[in-house]
Coordinates of C-alpha atoms in Angstrom, one line a residue:
Chain A
M34 CA 40.0 -3.9 5.0
A35 CA 38.7 -4.2 8.5
G36 CA 38.0 -7.9 8.4
L37 CA 41.3 -9.1 7.0
S38 CA 43.4 -8.4 10.0
E39 CA 40.9 -10.1 12.4
P40 CA 41.8 -13.3 14.1
S41 CA 40.9 -16.4 12.1
A42 CA 37.7 -18.4 12.7
S43 CA 39.6 -21.3 14.3
E44 CA 40.5 -19.2 17.3
P45 CA 37.9 -19.1 20.0
R46 CA 35.9 -15.9 19.9
S47 CA 35.1 -14.2 23.2
D48 CA 31.8 -12.7 24.3
D49 CA 32.9 -9.2 23.3
A50 CA 32.0 -10.0 19.7
K51 CA 29.4 -7.8 18.1
V52 CA 26.9 -10.6 17.6
V53 CA 26.9 -13.9 19.5
V54 CA 24.6 -16.6 18.2
D55 CA 24.7 -19.0 21.2
G56 CA 23.2 -22.5 20.9
V57 CA 20.2 -21.2 19.0
G58 CA 17.5 -23.8 18.2
K59 CA 14.1 -23.3 16.7
V60 CA 11.2 -25.7 16.6
Y61 CA 8.0 -25.0 14.8
E62 CA 5.1 -26.8 16.4
S63 CA 1.7 -27.2 14.9
E64 CA -1.1 -29.5 16.0
R65 CA -0.1 -32.2 13.5
Q66 CA 3.7 -31.9 13.4
R67 CA 6.8 -30.7 15.0
V68 CA 9.5 -29.3 12.7
R69 CA 13.0 -28.6 13.9
A70 CA 14.3 -25.7 11.8
L71 CA 17.5 -24.9 13.7
S72 CA 19.6 -26.9 16.0
G73 CA 22.5 -25.7 18.2
V74 CA 23.6 -22.9 16.0
D75 CA 26.8 -21.2 17.3
F76 CA 28.9 -18.5 15.8
T77 CA 30.0 -14.9 16.4
V78 CA 30.4 -11.8 14.2
D79 CA 33.1 -9.3 15.1
D80 CA 32.7 -5.6 15.1
G81 CA 33.1 -4.3 11.5
E82 CA 33.1 -7.8 10.1
F83 CA 31.3 -8.8 6.9
V84 CA 29.8 -12.3 7.4
C85 CA 27.7 -14.2 4.9
L86 CA 25.3 -17.1 5.8
V87 CA 25.0 -19.6 3.0
G88 CA 23.3 -22.9 2.7
P89 CA 20.9 -25.0 0.7
S90 CA 17.2 -24.1 0.7
G91 CA 15.6 -25.4 3.9
C92 CA 18.8 -25.0 6.0
G93 CA 17.0 -22.5 8.1
K94 CA 19.1 -19.4 7.1
T95 CA 16.0 -17.3 6.8
T96 CA 14.7 -18.5 10.1
L97 CA 18.1 -17.7 11.7
F98 CA 18.0 -14.2 10.0
R99 CA 14.5 -13.6 11.4
T100 CA 15.6 -14.7 14.8
I101 CA 18.6 -12.4 14.9
A102 CA 16.3 -9.7 13.6
G103 CA 14.0 -10.3 16.5
L104 CA 11.0 -11.1 14.3
E105 CA 10.9 -14.7 15.7
A106 CA 11.9 -16.0 19.1
A107 CA 14.5 -18.8 19.4
T108 CA 13.2 -22.0 21.1
D109 CA 16.6 -22.7 22.6
G110 CA 19.7 -20.6 23.2
E111 CA 19.9 -16.9 22.6
I112 CA 21.3 -14.2 20.4
R113 CA 23.3 -11.3 22.0
L114 CA 24.1 -8.0 20.4
D115 CA 26.8 -6.1 22.2
G116 CA 26.2 -8.5 25.1
D117 CA 22.4 -7.8 25.4
P118 CA 20.0 -10.6 24.5
V119 CA 17.8 -9.9 21.5
T120 CA 14.1 -9.9 22.5
G121 CA 12.4 -8.2 19.5
P122 CA 13.0 -6.0 16.5
G123 CA 14.8 -2.8 17.1
T124 CA 16.8 0.0 15.4
D125 CA 20.1 -1.4 16.6
R126 CA 19.7 -3.9 13.7
G127 CA 19.1 -2.3 10.3
M128 CA 17.3 -4.7 8.0
V129 CA 17.4 -5.1 4.2
F130 CA 15.0 -7.6 2.5
Q131 CA 14.9 -9.3 -0.8
E132 CA 11.5 -7.8 -1.5
Y133 CA 12.7 -4.3 -0.6
G134 CA 9.9 -3.6 1.8
L135 CA 9.7 0.0 0.8
F136 CA 6.6 1.9 1.8
P137 CA 4.9 2.5 -1.6
W138 CA 3.0 5.6 -0.4
R139 CA 6.3 7.3 0.7
T140 CA 8.8 9.0 -1.6
V141 CA 12.4 7.9 -1.5
R142 CA 13.2 10.7 0.8
E143 CA 10.2 9.8 3.1
N144 CA 11.2 6.2 3.2
V145 CA 14.7 7.0 4.3
A146 CA 13.3 9.4 6.9
F147 CA 10.9 6.8 8.4
G148 CA 13.2 5.5 11.2
L149 CA 14.4 9.0 12.0
E150 CA 10.8 10.2 12.5
E151 CA 10.3 7.3 14.9
Q152 CA 13.5 8.2 16.8
G153 CA 12.2 11.8 17.1
V154 CA 15.1 13.3 15.2
P155 CA 14.1 16.9 14.7
E156 CA 13.7 18.5 11.3
P157 CA 16.9 20.2 10.2
E158 CA 19.0 17.2 11.3
R159 CA 16.5 14.7 9.8
S160 CA 16.7 16.2 6.3
S161 CA 20.4 16.5 6.4
R162 CA 20.8 12.9 7.5
V163 CA 18.4 11.7 4.8
G164 CA 20.4 13.8 2.3
E165 CA 23.6 12.2 3.5
M166 CA 22.2 8.7 3.1
L167 CA 20.8 9.4 -0.3
G168 CA 24.3 10.7 -1.3
L169 CA 25.9 7.5 0.1
V170 CA 23.7 5.3 -2.1
G171 CA 23.8 7.7 -5.1
L172 CA 20.1 8.4 -5.2
A173 CA 20.0 12.1 -4.4
E174 CA 18.3 13.0 -7.7
F175 CA 15.5 10.5 -7.0
A176 CA 14.6 11.8 -3.6
D177 CA 11.1 12.8 -4.6
A178 CA 10.3 9.7 -6.7
Y179 CA 7.9 7.0 -5.5
P180 CA 9.1 3.4 -5.2
K181 CA 7.0 2.4 -8.2
E182 CA 9.1 4.7 -10.4
L183 CA 12.4 2.9 -9.4
S184 CA 14.2 -0.1 -10.8
G185 CA 14.8 -3.1 -8.5
G186 CA 18.4 -2.1 -8.0
M187 CA 17.4 1.5 -7.1
K188 CA 14.7 0.2 -4.7
Q189 CA 17.3 -1.9 -2.9
R190 CA 19.6 1.1 -2.6
V191 CA 16.7 3.0 -0.9
G192 CA 16.3 0.0 1.4
I193 CA 20.0 0.1 2.4
A194 CA 19.9 3.9 2.9
R195 CA 16.7 3.5 5.0
A196 CA 18.3 0.8 7.1
L197 CA 21.5 2.8 7.7
A198 CA 19.8 6.1 8.4
V199 CA 19.1 5.2 12.0
D200 CA 22.7 4.3 12.5
P201 CA 22.3 0.7 13.5
E202 CA 25.0 -1.4 15.2
I203 CA 24.7 -4.0 12.4
L204 CA 23.2 -4.3 9.0
L205 CA 21.2 -7.5 8.4
A206 CA 20.4 -8.4 4.8
D207 CA 18.3 -11.3 3.7
E208 CA 19.1 -12.2 0.0
P209 CA 18.9 -8.5 -0.7
F210 CA 20.0 -8.8 -4.4
G211 CA 18.1 -11.9 -5.1
S212 CA 15.5 -10.0 -7.2
V213 CA 17.8 -8.0 -9.5
D214 CA 19.6 -9.0 -12.7
A215 CA 23.2 -10.2 -12.7
Q216 CA 24.7 -6.9 -14.0
T217 CA 22.9 -4.8 -11.4
R218 CA 23.9 -7.3 -8.7
D219 CA 27.6 -6.8 -9.5
M220 CA 27.2 -3.1 -9.3
L221 CA 25.4 -3.4 -6.0
H222 CA 28.1 -5.6 -4.6
E223 CA 30.7 -2.9 -5.3
E224 CA 28.4 -0.3 -3.8
L225 CA 27.7 -2.4 -0.7
L226 CA 31.4 -3.0 -0.1
R227 CA 32.1 0.7 -0.5
I228 CA 29.3 1.6 1.9
W229 CA 30.6 -1.0 4.3
S230 CA 34.1 0.4 4.3
E231 CA 32.9 4.0 4.5
T232 CA 30.5 3.3 7.4
E233 CA 32.5 0.6 9.1
K234 CA 29.3 -1.2 9.9
T235 CA 29.1 -4.9 10.9
V236 CA 27.2 -6.8 8.1
L237 CA 25.4 -10.1 8.3
F238 CA 24.3 -11.1 4.9
V239 CA 22.1 -14.2 4.0
T240 CA 22.4 -15.6 0.5
H241 CA 22.1 -18.9 -1.4
D242 CA 24.6 -17.6 -3.9
V243 CA 28.1 -19.0 -3.1
E244 CA 29.9 -16.7 -5.4
E245 CA 28.2 -13.7 -3.9
A246 CA 29.3 -14.9 -0.4
V247 CA 32.9 -15.3 -1.5
K248 CA 32.9 -12.0 -3.3
L249 CA 31.6 -10.1 -0.3
S250 CA 32.5 -11.6 3.0
D251 CA 35.4 -11.9 5.5
R252 CA 33.9 -15.2 6.7
V253 CA 31.3 -17.5 5.3
V254 CA 29.1 -19.4 7.7
V255 CA 28.1 -22.5 5.8
M256 CA 24.8 -24.1 6.9
A257 CA 23.4 -27.6 6.4
A258 CA 19.8 -28.8 6.4
D259 CA 17.7 -31.2 8.5
P260 CA 18.0 -29.8 11.0
G261 CA 19.4 -26.4 10.1
R262 CA 22.9 -26.1 11.6
V263 CA 26.3 -24.7 11.0
S264 CA 28.4 -27.2 9.1
E265 CA 31.6 -25.0 8.8
I266 CA 32.9 -21.5 9.0
V267 CA 35.2 -20.5 6.1
D268 CA 37.6 -17.6 6.3
V269 CA 37.8 -15.9 2.9
D270 CA 41.4 -14.8 2.8
L271 CA 41.4 -12.8 -0.4
D272 CA 42.3 -9.2 -1.1
R273 CA 39.6 -6.8 -2.3
P274 CA 38.5 -6.1 -4.9
R275 CA 37.9 -9.7 -5.7
E276 CA 37.5 -11.1 -9.2
R277 CA 35.5 -14.2 -9.9
T278 CA 38.1 -15.2 -12.5
E279 CA 40.9 -15.5 -10.0
P280 CA 41.8 -19.2 -9.3
A281 CA 41.8 -18.6 -5.6
F282 CA 38.3 -17.2 -5.8
A283 CA 37.1 -20.3 -7.7
D284 CA 38.8 -22.5 -5.1
Y285 CA 36.8 -20.9 -2.3
V286 CA 33.6 -21.3 -4.4
D287 CA 34.3 -24.9 -5.1
R288 CA 35.2 -25.7 -1.5
I289 CA 32.0 -24.1 -0.1
R290 CA 29.9 -25.7 -2.9
T291 CA 31.3 -29.1 -1.9
L292 CA 30.4 -28.4 1.8
I293 CA 26.8 -27.5 0.8
G294 CA 26.7 -30.6 -1.5
E295 CA 26.0 -28.7 -4.7
Chain B
M243 CA -5.3 20.7 -31.6
S244 CA -3.0 18.2 -30.0
L245 CA -2.5 16.7 -33.5
E246 CA -1.1 20.0 -34.5
T247 CA 1.2 19.9 -31.4
G248 CA 2.4 16.4 -32.5
T249 CA 3.1 17.6 -36.1
G250 CA 4.8 20.7 -34.8
A251 CA 7.2 18.8 -32.6
A252 CA 7.9 16.3 -35.3
S253 CA 8.7 19.0 -37.9
D254 CA 11.0 20.8 -35.5
P255 CA 14.3 18.9 -35.7
A256 CA 15.7 21.0 -32.9
A257 CA 13.1 19.7 -30.4
A258 CA 14.7 17.7 -27.6
P259 CA 13.9 13.9 -28.0
E260 CA 12.0 13.7 -24.7
E261 CA 9.8 16.7 -25.7
A262 CA 9.0 15.0 -29.0
A263 CA 8.2 11.8 -27.3
E264 CA 6.0 13.6 -24.8
A265 CA 4.2 15.4 -27.6
D266 CA 3.8 12.1 -29.5
S267 CA 2.3 10.3 -26.5
L268 CA -0.1 13.2 -25.9
G269 CA -1.0 13.0 -29.6
D270 CA -1.7 9.3 -29.3
L271 CA -3.8 9.9 -26.2
S272 CA -5.9 12.6 -27.9
E273 CA -6.4 10.5 -31.0
F274 CA -7.7 7.7 -28.9
D275 CA -10.0 10.1 -27.1
V276 CA -11.2 11.6 -30.3
S277 CA -12.2 8.2 -31.8
S278 CA -13.8 7.0 -28.6
L279 CA -15.7 10.3 -28.4
A280 CA -16.9 9.9 -31.9
Y281 CA -18.2 6.4 -31.2
G282 CA -19.8 7.7 -28.1
A283 CA -21.5 10.4 -30.0
V284 CA -22.8 7.9 -32.5
G285 CA -24.1 5.5 -29.8
T286 CA -25.8 8.4 -28.0
T287 CA -27.5 9.7 -31.1
V288 CA -28.7 6.2 -32.1
F289 CA -30.1 5.7 -28.5
L290 CA -31.9 9.1 -28.5
A291 CA -33.3 8.5 -32.0
L292 CA -34.6 5.1 -31.1
W293 CA -36.1 6.5 -27.9
Q294 CA -37.7 9.4 -29.8
A295 CA -39.1 7.0 -32.4
A296 CA -40.5 4.7 -29.7
A297 CA -42.1 7.7 -27.9
L298 CA -43.7 8.9 -31.2
A299 CA -45.0 5.3 -31.9
V300 CA -46.5 5.1 -28.4
G301 CA -47.9 8.6 -28.8
R302 CA -48.8 9.2 -25.1
T303 CA -46.4 11.2 -23.0
Y304 CA -47.4 9.6 -19.7
L305 CA -46.6 6.1 -21.0
L306 CA -43.2 7.1 -22.6
P307 CA -42.1 10.7 -22.7
S308 CA -39.8 11.6 -25.6
P309 CA -36.3 12.9 -25.0
I310 CA -37.4 16.3 -26.2
E311 CA -40.2 16.3 -23.7
V312 CA -37.9 15.2 -20.9
A313 CA -35.4 17.9 -21.9
T314 CA -38.1 20.5 -21.8
A315 CA -39.3 19.3 -18.4
F316 CA -35.7 19.5 -17.2
V317 CA -35.3 23.1 -18.3
V318 CA -38.7 24.0 -16.7
E319 CA -37.7 22.5 -13.4
L320 CA -34.3 24.0 -13.6
T321 CA -35.7 27.5 -14.1
A322 CA -39.0 27.6 -12.3
P323 CA -38.4 29.9 -9.3
T324 CA -39.2 28.8 -5.7
T325 CA -37.6 29.2 -2.3
F326 CA -35.6 26.8 -0.3
T327 CA -35.9 27.0 3.5
V328 CA -32.7 26.3 5.3
P329 CA -33.4 23.9 8.1
F330 CA -32.5 24.9 11.7
V331 CA -31.7 28.4 10.4
G332 CA -35.1 29.0 9.0
A333 CA -33.9 31.5 6.3
S334 CA -35.5 31.3 2.9
L335 CA -33.2 31.3 -0.1
P336 CA -34.3 31.9 -3.7
A337 CA -33.9 28.7 -5.7
T338 CA -35.5 26.8 -8.6
R339 CA -37.6 23.7 -8.3
L340 CA -34.8 21.5 -9.4
T341 CA -32.0 23.0 -7.2
A342 CA -34.4 23.1 -4.2
N343 CA -35.2 19.4 -4.5
L344 CA -31.5 18.6 -5.0
L345 CA -30.6 20.6 -1.8
Q346 CA -33.4 18.7 0.0
S347 CA -31.8 15.4 -1.0
L348 CA -28.3 16.5 -0.1
L349 CA -29.6 17.4 3.4
H350 CA -29.9 13.7 4.1
Y351 CA -27.5 12.3 1.6
L352 CA -24.5 14.1 2.8
P353 CA -24.9 13.6 6.6
G354 CA -25.8 9.9 6.0
L355 CA -22.9 9.3 3.7
V356 CA -20.4 11.1 6.0
V357 CA -21.5 9.6 9.3
G358 CA -22.1 6.1 7.9
S359 CA -18.7 6.1 6.1
V360 CA -16.8 7.3 9.1
L361 CA -18.4 4.8 11.5
G362 CA -18.0 2.0 8.9
I363 CA -14.3 2.8 8.3
A364 CA -13.7 3.0 12.0
L365 CA -15.2 -0.4 12.8
G366 CA -13.6 -2.0 9.7
V367 CA -10.2 -0.8 10.7
G368 CA -10.8 -1.9 14.3
M369 CA -11.9 -5.4 13.3
G370 CA -9.2 -5.7 10.6
W371 CA -6.5 -4.8 13.1
S372 CA -7.7 -6.6 16.3
G373 CA -8.2 -10.4 16.0
R374 CA -10.1 -10.4 19.2
L375 CA -12.5 -7.6 18.2
D376 CA -12.9 -9.5 14.9
D377 CA -13.8 -12.7 16.6
A378 CA -16.2 -11.0 18.9
L379 CA -18.1 -9.1 16.3
T380 CA -17.9 -11.2 13.2
P381 CA -21.1 -13.2 14.0
V382 CA -23.1 -10.0 14.5
T383 CA -21.7 -8.3 11.4
R384 CA -22.2 -11.4 9.3
F385 CA -25.8 -11.6 10.4
L386 CA -26.7 -7.9 10.0
R387 CA -24.8 -7.3 6.7
P388 CA -27.3 -9.0 4.3
I389 CA -30.3 -6.9 5.6
P390 CA -31.0 -4.3 2.9
P391 CA -30.7 -0.7 4.3
L392 CA -34.3 0.0 3.3
A393 CA -35.5 -2.7 5.7
W394 CA -34.4 -0.4 8.6
I395 CA -37.1 2.1 7.5
V396 CA -39.2 0.7 10.3
F397 CA -36.8 2.1 12.9
A398 CA -36.2 5.2 10.9
I399 CA -40.0 5.9 11.2
V400 CA -40.5 4.9 14.9
W401 CA -37.2 6.4 16.2
I402 CA -36.7 9.5 14.0
G403 CA -39.7 10.0 11.8
I404 CA -39.7 10.1 8.1
G405 CA -37.9 13.2 7.0
H406 CA -34.3 14.2 6.7
G407 CA -33.3 12.4 9.8
G408 CA -35.0 9.1 8.9
A409 CA -33.7 9.3 5.3
A410 CA -30.1 10.1 6.5
F411 CA -30.3 7.1 8.9
I412 CA -31.1 4.7 6.0
V413 CA -28.4 6.3 3.8
G414 CA -26.0 6.0 6.7
I415 CA -26.7 2.3 7.1
G416 CA -25.9 1.7 3.4
A417 CA -22.7 3.8 3.6
F418 CA -21.7 2.0 6.8
W419 CA -21.6 -1.5 5.4
I420 CA -19.9 -0.6 2.1
N421 CA -17.1 1.2 4.0
F422 CA -16.9 -1.4 6.7
Y423 CA -16.1 -4.2 4.3
N424 CA -13.6 -2.2 2.3
A425 CA -11.8 -0.9 5.3
Y426 CA -11.7 -4.3 6.9
A427 CA -10.4 -6.0 3.7
G428 CA -7.8 -3.2 3.3
V429 CA -6.5 -3.5 6.8
E430 CA -6.4 -7.3 6.7
G431 CA -4.5 -7.2 3.4
V432 CA -1.7 -5.0 4.8
S433 CA 1.4 -7.1 4.4
T434 CA 3.1 -8.5 7.5
H435 CA 6.4 -7.7 5.7
L436 CA 5.7 -3.9 5.8
R437 CA 4.8 -4.1 9.5
E438 CA 8.0 -6.0 10.2
V439 CA 10.0 -3.4 8.3
A440 CA 8.3 -0.7 10.4
A441 CA 9.0 -2.6 13.6
S442 CA 12.7 -2.8 12.6
L443 CA 12.7 0.9 12.2
G444 CA 11.5 1.6 15.7
V445 CA 7.6 1.4 15.6
D446 CA 6.8 -0.4 18.8
D447 CA 3.1 0.5 19.6
D448 CA -0.2 -0.2 17.9
L449 CA -1.3 3.3 17.4
T450 CA 1.8 4.4 15.6
M451 CA 1.7 1.2 13.5
I452 CA -2.0 1.9 12.5
R453 CA -1.3 5.5 11.7
K454 CA 2.0 5.2 9.9
V455 CA 1.7 1.8 8.1
V456 CA -1.8 0.2 8.3
L457 CA -3.9 3.2 7.3
P458 CA -1.7 4.4 4.4
A459 CA -1.4 0.9 3.1
A460 CA -5.2 0.4 3.3
T461 CA -6.0 3.7 1.7
P462 CA -6.7 2.4 -1.8
S463 CA -9.2 -0.1 -0.4
I464 CA -10.8 2.5 1.8
A465 CA -11.0 4.9 -1.1
T466 CA -12.8 2.3 -3.2
G467 CA -15.3 1.9 -0.4
I468 CA -16.0 5.6 -0.2
R469 CA -16.3 5.9 -4.0
T470 CA -18.7 2.9 -4.1
S471 CA -20.8 4.4 -1.3
I472 CA -21.0 7.8 -3.1
G473 CA -22.9 6.0 -5.9
Q474 CA -24.8 3.4 -3.9
C475 CA -26.1 6.1 -1.5
W476 CA -27.9 7.9 -4.3
M477 CA -29.8 4.7 -5.0
I478 CA -30.7 4.5 -1.3
V479 CA -31.7 8.2 -1.2
V480 CA -34.3 7.6 -3.9
A481 CA -35.6 4.6 -2.2
A482 CA -35.8 6.4 1.2
E483 CA -37.6 9.3 -0.3
L484 CA -40.3 7.1 -1.8
F485 CA -41.5 6.9 1.8
G486 CA -42.1 10.7 1.8
A487 CA -38.8 12.4 2.7
P488 CA -38.5 15.5 0.4
G489 CA -36.0 15.6 -2.4
V490 CA -35.3 14.3 -5.9
G491 CA -36.5 10.8 -5.3
F492 CA -39.8 12.0 -3.9
Q493 CA -40.2 14.2 -7.1
I494 CA -39.7 11.1 -9.3
I495 CA -42.6 9.3 -7.6
N496 CA -44.7 12.4 -7.0
A497 CA -44.6 13.5 -10.7
A498 CA -45.4 9.9 -11.8
Q499 CA -48.4 9.9 -9.6
N500 CA -49.6 13.0 -11.5
L501 CA -48.8 11.2 -14.7
A502 CA -46.1 13.8 -15.4
T503 CA -43.6 11.1 -16.4
D504 CA -41.5 13.6 -18.4
V505 CA -40.8 15.3 -15.0
S506 CA -40.0 12.0 -13.4
V507 CA -37.5 11.1 -16.0
A508 CA -36.0 14.6 -15.8
Y509 CA -35.4 14.0 -12.1
M510 CA -34.0 10.5 -12.8
A511 CA -31.5 12.4 -15.1
V512 CA -30.7 14.7 -12.2
I513 CA -29.7 11.7 -10.0
S514 CA -27.5 10.4 -12.8
L515 CA -25.8 13.8 -13.4
V516 CA -25.2 14.3 -9.7
F517 CA -23.7 10.9 -9.5
L518 CA -21.4 11.4 -12.5
V519 CA -20.2 14.8 -11.1
S520 CA -19.6 13.5 -7.6
D521 CA -17.9 10.3 -8.8
G522 CA -15.8 12.2 -11.3
A523 CA -14.7 14.6 -8.6
F524 CA -13.9 11.8 -6.2
R525 CA -11.8 10.0 -8.8
R526 CA -9.8 13.1 -9.4
V527 CA -9.1 13.4 -5.7
E528 CA -8.3 9.7 -5.5
R529 CA -5.8 10.0 -8.4
R530 CA -4.0 12.8 -6.6
V531 CA -4.0 11.3 -3.2
L532 CA -3.0 7.8 -4.5
A533 CA -0.5 9.0 -7.0
W534 CA 1.9 6.5 -5.5
R535 CA -0.1 3.5 -6.5
D536 CA 1.2 1.2 -9.3

């Protein structure tokens, strides 16, 4: 797949990468205290690559996610997408959240159509794009259901369809499968990998689950806490589909767990 | 009848499992309804019997009219012919005493409710959305809120005069505060998360955010405000009419002053019936509009 033939992480990556995280630091300041959440975070994500961010809780991975998403501003450094600095949220970054974030008053179809409405996509195209996205995530029959009628896994597939509908440059996901059961999670992993290879999107995926990171990604950015920083970037050189039972898979998991200190 | 449906589905082995399940749940629902209806009937009968017995023991209608006397008065008021003059238009319509009084009340209830609710929702949404507006107006709203609507009767009298306008003013104040607080709480409670999602999907101005995210998310709370004010405003109508505006509330006090308490109670029942009908109708609309709610 796309990522496997890419140059390895040890080679310097140029500024023509899809995403460049360049010396990003984040300090939260309140009247009583000053907390450094991120310090000197540097890494890049290539076009079409699947990168996971893992780390212990408190390592700032969610802060980093929110900064890349444009929901928070970096205190130092900057994030560039296709060379342009990120200054706020935008449709070039499709976002998928752990708590789904579906609009409960909109049906599945209407949720997926939301971003297209904002882009002013006119009606025949809009419906056909929504239909295409629902087909991609296998929810065509549930187009008229409200979110409350869906299981967690189905809700997240709507979330993915909605994020992809506006054809973003990159898909950002923050622990998207953290709220579903293990069996559903395995299924969603397969589905996400299929969608990734069909759409050839760049994916940046935050998780605390090391196995999930090894299962999915081309590279794993391992973070450490106090202050949040990148401790190592691990290339996952395994053929897909990957099985948790393979010894090489377990080696990667052990190596990353050791880095995290689990 | 639904019991028969249940039995029918169960005895038909060819029925699809889902159909049978549906029939069963309908059966359960009706059984529950039947038993609660039965208890309701018993309770109502006991209440009416005790009332009738108490009225017989008291023996004087003006002190405690019996349910039968009240029902009789109700029928008399419902059928006694009169005319209703449409304001502004001046045309006279045939009516009965009860419907004419009810229309009189509606002439200030409805405008007060609608105008008060719209203004209250507008200010509530505005203050819930804008921190600056909230900071600026919170001292004023906190101070004015505890004043009972009826206290403003002074200004109703000197500004508008006691009549439909004055009564509508009082009703409007009541509707205003109820809707203001519900809309405010609803907008304040809209999750940041949903707004961030909308921003990531291209919403980049306040008006679009309010229209497409904040208002729909706050609708359940706003609907609660409207439903509460539909009920509360009837209480205010009666109070406002005690000062002389025509309508059902005026009839309650007027009949009592003539010692016709059976007529008073009949009009009290009118208020209750109108409330039940309007509240029931609104609940139906609410259920349809908010079908998406958990």
